[in-house]
Amino acid sequence: MAADSEPESEVFEITDFTTASEWERFISKVEEVLNDWKLIGNSVGKPLEKGIFTSGTWEEKSDEISFADFKFSVTHHYLVQESTDKEAKDEVLEDVIPQSMQDLLCMNNDFPPRAHCLVRWYGLREFVVIAPAANNDAVLSESKCNLLLSSVSIALGNTGCQVPLFVQIHHKWRRMYVGECQGPGVRTDFEMVHLRKVPNQYTHLSGLLDIFKSKIGCPLTPLPPVNIAIRFTYVLQDWQQYFWPQQPPDIDALVGGEVGGLEFGKLPFGACEDPISELHLATTWPHLTEGIIVDNDVYSDLDPMQAPHWSVRVRKADNPQCLLGDFVTEFFKICRRKESTDEILGRSTFEEEGREIADITHALSKLTEPAPVPIHKLSVSNMVHTAKKKIRKHRGVEESPLNNDVLNTILLFLFPDAASEKPLDGTSSTDNSNPPLESEEYNLYNQFKSAPSDSLTYKLALCLCMINFYHGGLKGVAHLWQEFVLEMRFRWENNFLIPGLASGPPDLRCCLLHQKLQMLNCCIERKKARDEGRKTSPSDNVTNTYSGDAGKSGDQLGPDNLRETDKDKGEVGKSWDSWSDSEEEFFECLSDTEELKGNGQESGKKGGPKEMASLKPEGRLHQHGKLTLLHNGEPLYIPVTQEPAPMTEDLLEEQSEVLAKLGTSAEGAHLRARMQSACLLSDMESFKAANPGCFLEDFVRWYSPRDYIEEEVVDEKGNMVLKGELSARMKIPSNMWVEAWETAKPIPARRQRRLFDDTREAEKVLHYLAVQKPADLARHLLPCVIHAAVLKVKEEESLENISSVKKIIKQIISHSSKVLHFPNPEDKKLEEIIHQITNVEAIIARARSLKAKFGTEKCEQEEEKEDLERFVSCLLEQPEVLVVGAGRGHAGRIIHKLFVNAQRLTESSDEAATMTPAEEELKRMGPPEEKRQNLAADFPPPAGRELILRTAVPRPAPYSRALPQRMYSVLTKEDFRLAGAFSSDTSFF
């Protein structure tokens, strides 16, 4: 039994050869991908049009497959074309060779300027590439290469796919491909040679023809003619005397000098280096045949001046340093700094204040006498007033970040009214320098949430930008900001309005810093009006509301109206003479009139017009005109009212948060309504004081005429009379208007508690400005800087008129408006905007560089000038531009001259070093060759030599079909490459 059981156990060790191997699975996956992409069978397309490889659309689709655990990516590259008629396709399906084989002989698209390398080498419109998926993976061993090639061959045979299939071998940087294309009874093998050093016999046409013929191995004795296309590329790097036209900014002028401080309002523009690094001239001989020309190791007919086709491309400098881009970028970097102004300029002001009075003479008394704990006055005033002292004490005047000349120039630019003996009374902004762009300019600052281009905020942003770049960097910025805050406080304390700000309440379309400065101006305006009011005789005529019959319509008037109706300066603030400058001295009403007001209030509640009428009218502005009080027929007087408090967006947000926190309960809603009706209550009190014996109906007729409805009715005597009543919303029990009216006391505006406490608001603004870190400041002003940069780019573009730049500028404006309109935009998005602006600046700089090099301005003939300008604009926008007339055209002559000048300079400096052995040999030849050598010396040795050899011969036997053969060769300083496509008839082989 034991002997019998041993053979039985061996049965389980039998290897099953029917299971698929990894190699077979790989082939199956390749076939599956080809089937999924529907690349089976012949897809005959239209003959390729000239230039379609560059102008057409290329697409690709990818998939991933694996050979065991090694991953490959399969990519299908194809030129998008209209599909051909299916019936015509079926007719020729039998005998036609694959489309790719036909493309090998097509001469319409040799040397495309921008295409996949396989397209350039083989002229294919469609192909599939299998390459290692990871960038660092490579198929290096010969056996693996052959295995992959075998897999491709089997997959193509099994599926009937006629699209060429390539495999990438060796390291990816070498761009080495082998491949195959199969058709009915035909096959093309794609092979490649890549060498670092080229053998001497292959540097010219005759040697390459020898390789081509030996590779084809054509059995026919009279070999069919070989079609040749040649391209030599010459590189111009040395522009010789063509200096880069960008002038460096005049730093001396920025301090003052001839142009004065206005230079601070201008942003620099242009590239610091030449943005065009090289010019590549490609001279092409597209249709040559063997025997027409001679090109061997001792002589060549290939003279670039005689080439029928010239084309030019320019190589742009990588990320050229651009002034405007650097300006904005450096300013943006401040946003990431954490230091406060005090940390940048020296020790904290609080530390210094306690030590200023410290002296060695007090040392003993400090030991013996108890000293009180110093409590510093932590006021904004103390902080800012010690700024100058602190800088001078610890650094010395000469060491301060900004010298006095620069600082004075900037301050004079920001505050032009300081130059006159008396600062300007008004807040009139300077006129816009570009009136036609007014609407566009408005849209820009509105979109970017920056500030008008003639405003103080905008100028401050430009000055800080310039200081940051030229005068002291971050320390200079902190120093200027300290001086700016000191100037703001000085103006507040001395009633000098801030120039360069539009009058009126803060404009919420602008940045927050601009709103804060406008708020400070409002405070100065109110304070100034109040102080002037004390100097004039007391009167109740204050023109802070309008006269007319239309009524107030429920709208509160802004500070604009104060100035609109302010014809006589003596009238301003006359009724505010009892007001003082400090917040603590304001109160609801004077104590000696409290009783009187109480009586009036009670009378008002009872509705007794007699008691109300006994009060003395106060705070009247002027008579309304035709309206009279309903109950006693007295003329209705318009009262002097308080203006509503101007608010910045952060205050509005704060207020809305407070109101939202009150909740949705009835009590919360009631409290919210009372908070919002402070202005209404103030106006009611003013109205009661001006019109003793009035009722709510009288107030509504003036304040909100739409809420008083008048109808014609017939009275008892049969006469038509007007009868009026309050609107439905006013009759709702316990509505806010009724409640406010009952609460209101007859107090004139001059004795009411201020709705807008300018002293407190001004101190809040000044404190806000003083505690801003340079980073916060930069974030506030960045929209203004971007706004200025966009305007600068638009201004420069208008001089050059580049259509592509116009589109990019529109995109920048659209992108910026989306990013900047919301608070705290992301750094990455801001960087994108700055990068886009720098790109536009570089494009404009390139256009100017090319115009300078080609001398477009020097052209005397208008037609030539237009052609040259068109040529330059094409160079900017297209990868390669054809030179009309080649070397004999106007542009060609200029290019030739550029090369001649560069060559003369090179030869004079080191003639021997620039000569190749072939040139030395030519120089030793007779007079005819000497003349030719002088011409050839106009150009340097070609940086790249490309040749395409094509023919159709029967392979491998004389009776085989004549099939396309092609070989591409490129020779540069770095490497030498041969890419061959050799077809053979497989019907009997």
XYZ file of C-alpha atoms in Angstrom, residues 360-750:
391
model
C 21.569 108.729 38.328
C 20.929 111.571 40.773
C 17.677 109.922 41.869
C 19.317 106.612 42.695
C 19.568 107.126 46.522
C 16.132 108.710 46.872
C 14.670 105.718 45.078
C 16.192 103.430 47.661
C 14.957 105.445 50.677
C 11.617 106.868 49.550
C 8.635 104.783 48.631
C 7.824 105.511 45.028
C 4.316 105.104 43.637
C 3.871 102.440 40.990
C 4.077 104.294 37.691
C 0.805 104.073 35.785
C 1.514 105.143 32.262
C -1.027 106.998 30.207
C -1.786 104.392 27.601
C -3.235 106.869 25.163
C -2.709 106.975 21.430
C -1.358 110.466 21.835
C 1.480 109.236 24.052
C 2.283 106.410 21.666
C 2.614 108.468 18.537
C 4.248 111.537 20.069
C 7.139 109.489 21.402
C 7.809 107.932 17.979
C 10.111 110.662 16.723
C 11.805 111.067 20.076
C 12.389 107.347 20.314
C 13.917 107.050 16.864
C 16.209 110.035 17.402
C 17.278 109.025 20.882
C 18.200 105.438 20.119
C 19.468 105.749 16.577
C 20.445 109.311 16.040
C 18.951 111.378 13.247
C 21.477 110.159 10.688
C 20.605 106.536 11.436
C 16.832 106.853 11.063
C 15.484 104.655 8.248
C 14.428 107.599 6.083
C 16.583 110.669 5.665
C 14.909 114.055 5.990
C 15.042 114.895 2.279
C 13.178 111.740 1.272
C 10.704 112.045 4.129
C 9.931 115.708 3.417
C 9.513 115.012 -0.285
C 7.049 112.209 0.412
C 5.069 114.177 2.983
C 4.858 117.114 0.576
C 3.634 114.740 -2.155
C 1.018 113.245 0.186
C -0.018 116.560 1.730
C 0.420 119.269 -0.930
C -1.515 121.752 1.229
C 1.400 121.741 3.707
C 3.457 123.748 1.185
C 1.193 126.780 1.547
C 1.146 128.791 4.732
C -2.430 127.871 5.472
C -3.640 124.310 4.830
C -6.542 123.966 2.474
C -9.992 124.268 3.980
C -11.653 121.918 1.557
C -11.158 118.251 0.847
C -11.132 118.615 -2.899
C -9.273 115.790 -4.539
C -6.845 116.393 -7.356
C -8.309 115.977 -10.814
C -7.916 112.671 -12.530
C -5.153 112.820 -15.107
C -7.130 110.702 -17.573
C -10.657 112.141 -17.871
C -11.739 109.764 -20.693
C -11.004 106.784 -18.427
C -13.093 108.208 -15.610
C -15.861 105.626 -15.833
C -13.350 102.817 -16.336
C -11.259 104.118 -13.458
C -14.356 104.197 -11.256
C -15.133 100.621 -12.187
C -11.586 99.558 -11.356
C -11.428 100.907 -7.819
C -14.967 99.725 -7.270
C -14.081 96.222 -8.531
C -10.785 96.001 -6.656
C -12.125 97.638 -3.482
C -9.080 99.899 -3.484
C -9.301 103.715 -3.654
C -9.571 106.386 -6.368
C -6.266 106.962 -8.162
C -6.097 110.603 -7.019
C -6.789 109.836 -3.364
C -4.421 110.083 -0.411
C -4.740 106.331 0.274
C -3.672 105.460 -3.259
C -0.693 107.844 -3.101
C 0.279 106.467 0.298
C 0.272 102.922 -1.125
C 2.609 103.988 -3.964
C 4.929 105.840 -1.583
C 5.164 102.901 0.818
C 5.861 100.647 -2.172
C 8.697 102.888 -3.296
C 10.090 103.298 0.219
C 10.066 99.528 0.646
C 11.977 99.026 -2.602
C 14.435 101.930 -2.630
C 14.658 103.583 0.806
C 15.118 101.332 3.799
C 12.736 98.417 3.221
C 10.517 97.420 6.119
C 12.078 99.948 8.523
C 11.449 102.727 6.042
C 7.817 101.638 5.726
C 7.394 101.633 9.530
C 9.050 105.053 9.789
C 6.839 106.632 7.108
C 3.749 105.107 8.682
C 4.659 106.579 12.084
C 5.087 109.988 10.481
C 1.785 109.589 8.662
C -0.044 108.776 11.925
C 1.575 111.808 13.591
C 0.376 113.967 10.699
C -3.156 112.586 11.102
C -3.178 113.456 14.804
C -1.753 116.905 14.103
C -4.517 117.578 11.595
C -7.187 116.345 14.002
C -5.929 118.454 16.871
C -5.518 121.580 14.711
C -8.686 121.278 12.626
C -6.882 120.846 9.298
C -8.806 118.732 6.811
C -6.978 115.815 5.179
C -6.418 116.476 1.450
C -7.025 113.939 -1.295
C -10.217 112.459 0.185
C -13.689 112.786 -1.305
C -16.079 114.665 0.944
C -18.952 112.873 2.585
C -19.328 109.760 4.706
C -16.915 106.812 4.267
C -17.218 105.196 0.839
C -17.879 101.514 1.498
C -16.705 100.624 -2.030
C -13.137 101.489 -1.014
C -10.665 99.673 1.215
C -11.078 99.913 4.994
C -8.049 102.180 5.495
C -9.519 104.689 3.042
C -12.825 104.557 4.930
C -11.009 105.206 8.226
C -9.297 108.293 6.801
C -12.624 109.540 5.452
C -14.152 108.970 8.900
C -11.347 111.033 10.459
C -12.055 113.777 7.944
C -15.741 113.729 8.942
C -14.673 114.124 12.585
C -12.358 117.030 11.729
C -15.180 118.638 9.747
C -17.623 118.414 12.682
C -15.044 119.615 15.180
C -14.056 122.475 12.927
C -17.695 123.506 12.449
C -18.258 123.392 16.212
C -15.160 125.426 16.996
C -16.056 128.048 14.382
C -19.573 128.173 15.807
C -18.223 129.331 19.165
C -16.546 132.328 17.564
C -19.766 133.589 15.925
C -22.886 135.078 17.518
C -25.379 132.531 18.810
C -28.113 131.735 16.361
C -30.249 128.791 15.476
C -29.559 128.994 11.768
C -27.560 125.886 11.030
C -27.585 124.696 7.485
C -27.269 120.984 7.911
C -30.585 120.192 6.275
C -32.260 121.323 3.117
C -35.041 123.828 2.570
C -38.058 123.019 0.488
C -41.584 121.758 0.482
C -40.948 118.168 -0.495
C -40.482 117.064 3.101
C -37.713 114.989 4.536
C -39.155 111.749 3.123
C -37.687 109.770 5.921
C -34.156 110.216 4.567
C -31.325 111.490 6.698
C -28.940 113.862 5.023
C -25.218 113.155 4.786
C -22.376 115.619 5.271
C -22.553 116.505 1.563
C -25.582 118.642 2.292
C -23.713 120.521 4.974
C -21.356 121.850 2.335
C -23.928 122.180 -0.425
C -26.089 124.623 1.475
C -23.270 126.196 3.416
C -23.112 129.495 1.613
C -22.081 131.585 4.586
C -19.251 130.318 6.697
C -20.537 132.267 9.643
C -23.665 130.137 9.798
C -21.874 126.859 10.313
C -22.300 125.456 13.773
C -24.034 128.512 15.292
C -26.485 126.381 17.225
C -23.721 124.132 18.558
C -22.114 126.875 20.620
C -22.950 125.178 23.915
C -21.008 122.081 22.888
C -17.545 121.384 24.127
C -14.733 119.257 22.836
C -14.584 116.537 25.449
C -16.960 113.629 25.576
C -17.658 113.803 29.333
C -19.247 117.255 29.057
C -22.154 116.118 26.873
C -25.444 115.191 28.472
C -29.101 114.725 27.623
C -30.185 118.199 28.727
C -29.102 121.033 30.982
C -30.038 120.650 34.650
C -31.741 124.034 34.911
C -34.178 123.166 32.158
C -34.925 119.631 33.314
C -38.168 120.657 35.018
C -39.304 122.600 32.015
C -38.632 119.671 29.760
C -40.443 117.343 32.102
C -43.538 119.559 32.020
C -43.377 119.739 28.283
C -43.098 116.002 28.032
C -46.151 115.457 30.237
C -48.119 117.952 28.192
C -47.070 116.140 25.067
C -48.331 112.864 26.406
C -51.664 114.401 27.275
C -51.792 115.949 23.848
C -52.558 119.402 25.203
C -51.505 121.898 22.592
C -51.958 124.835 24.953
C -49.312 123.598 27.367
C -46.985 122.746 24.504
C -47.544 126.074 22.864
C -46.462 127.832 26.045
C -42.916 126.545 25.455
C -40.509 128.881 23.755
C -39.621 127.611 20.236
C -35.947 126.688 19.850
C -33.694 125.319 17.122
C -35.647 126.578 14.133
C -33.919 126.499 10.751
C -36.551 128.271 8.652
C -40.256 128.243 7.928
C -41.444 125.388 5.773
C -43.429 127.513 3.416
C -47.049 126.500 3.013
C -47.420 123.843 5.744
C -48.994 124.835 9.051
C -49.572 122.941 12.261
C -52.855 121.050 12.131
C -54.147 122.009 15.573
C -53.234 125.665 16.026
C -52.605 126.820 12.472
C -49.124 128.126 13.327
C -46.545 127.974 10.490
C -44.573 124.723 10.501
C -40.871 125.298 11.039
C -38.131 122.986 9.823
C -35.865 122.270 12.793
C -32.116 122.116 12.977
C -31.354 118.367 13.129
C -28.328 116.255 13.802
C -26.707 114.442 10.937
C -26.651 110.634 11.157
C -23.367 109.104 12.243
C -21.105 108.085 9.318
C -19.893 104.503 9.611
C -17.095 102.385 8.209
C -17.690 98.808 7.158
C -16.117 97.321 10.300
C -18.437 99.441 12.494
C -21.433 98.383 10.417
C -20.396 94.751 10.765
C -19.944 95.202 14.508
C -23.370 96.829 14.778
C -25.047 94.095 12.752
C -23.455 91.456 15.005
C -24.826 93.213 18.107
C -28.285 93.436 16.553
C -28.158 89.798 15.467
C -27.254 88.702 19.020
C -30.492 90.202 20.336
C -32.277 87.191 18.903
C -35.748 86.844 17.409
C -37.815 87.183 20.592
C -40.368 90.012 20.894
C -38.240 91.730 23.503
C -35.128 91.427 21.310
C -36.979 92.753 18.281
C -38.280 95.697 20.316
C -34.813 96.517 21.641
C -33.358 96.227 18.130
C -35.957 98.655 16.796
C -35.206 101.162 19.562
C -31.464 100.968 18.834
C -32.123 101.624 15.173
C -34.458 104.559 15.836
C -31.955 106.830 17.653
C -31.810 109.171 14.667
C -35.614 109.274 14.400
C -35.935 110.142 18.095
C -33.386 112.951 17.746
C -35.306 114.465 14.821
C -38.591 114.202 16.728
C -37.097 116.059 19.698
C -35.735 118.774 17.399
C -39.140 119.075 15.702
C -40.979 119.373 19.035
C -38.571 122.078 20.186
C -39.006 124.060 16.968
C -42.790 123.639 16.824
C -44.400 123.845 20.312
C -47.894 122.352 20.350
C -47.225 120.026 17.421
C -48.529 116.488 17.027
C -47.255 113.309 15.400
C -49.288 114.106 12.254
C -47.381 117.367 11.839
C -44.044 115.572 12.140
C -45.066 112.879 9.629
C -46.235 115.496 7.090
C -42.704 116.940 7.068
C -40.594 113.864 7.714
C -42.405 111.233 5.650
C -45.140 112.799 3.493
C -46.145 109.460 2.010
C -47.373 108.342 5.435
C -49.896 111.190 5.590
C -52.829 110.531 3.264
C -55.029 113.485 2.232
C -58.451 113.035 0.663
C -61.045 115.509 -0.593
C -64.295 115.191 1.376
C -67.518 117.204 1.596
C -67.982 118.927 4.966
C -71.282 119.721 6.729
C -71.724 122.913 4.717
C -71.270 121.036 1.443
C -67.804 122.444 0.672
C -64.950 120.303 -0.674
C -62.207 120.215 1.927
C -58.983 118.250 2.346
C -59.013 115.765 5.172
C -55.842 113.992 6.143
C -54.944 111.017 8.284
C -51.931 108.840 9.075
C -51.223 105.823 6.896
C -52.126 102.307 7.996
C -48.618 101.499 9.221
C -48.626 104.577 11.467
C -51.899 103.478 13.062
C -50.590 100.101 14.191
C -50.821 100.115 18.006
C -47.490 100.610 19.779
C -45.537 101.046 16.534
C -42.056 102.500 16.794
C -43.019 105.976 15.503
C -45.758 106.409 18.116
C -43.497 105.115 20.905
C -40.655 107.395 19.857
C -43.009 110.401 19.647
C -44.296 109.787 23.153
C -40.758 109.392 24.492
C -39.377 112.451 22.684
C -38.834 115.628 24.690
C -38.795 119.043 23.069
C -34.997 119.454 23.055
C -33.227 121.365 20.268
C -30.404 119.592 18.460
C -27.730 121.714 20.099
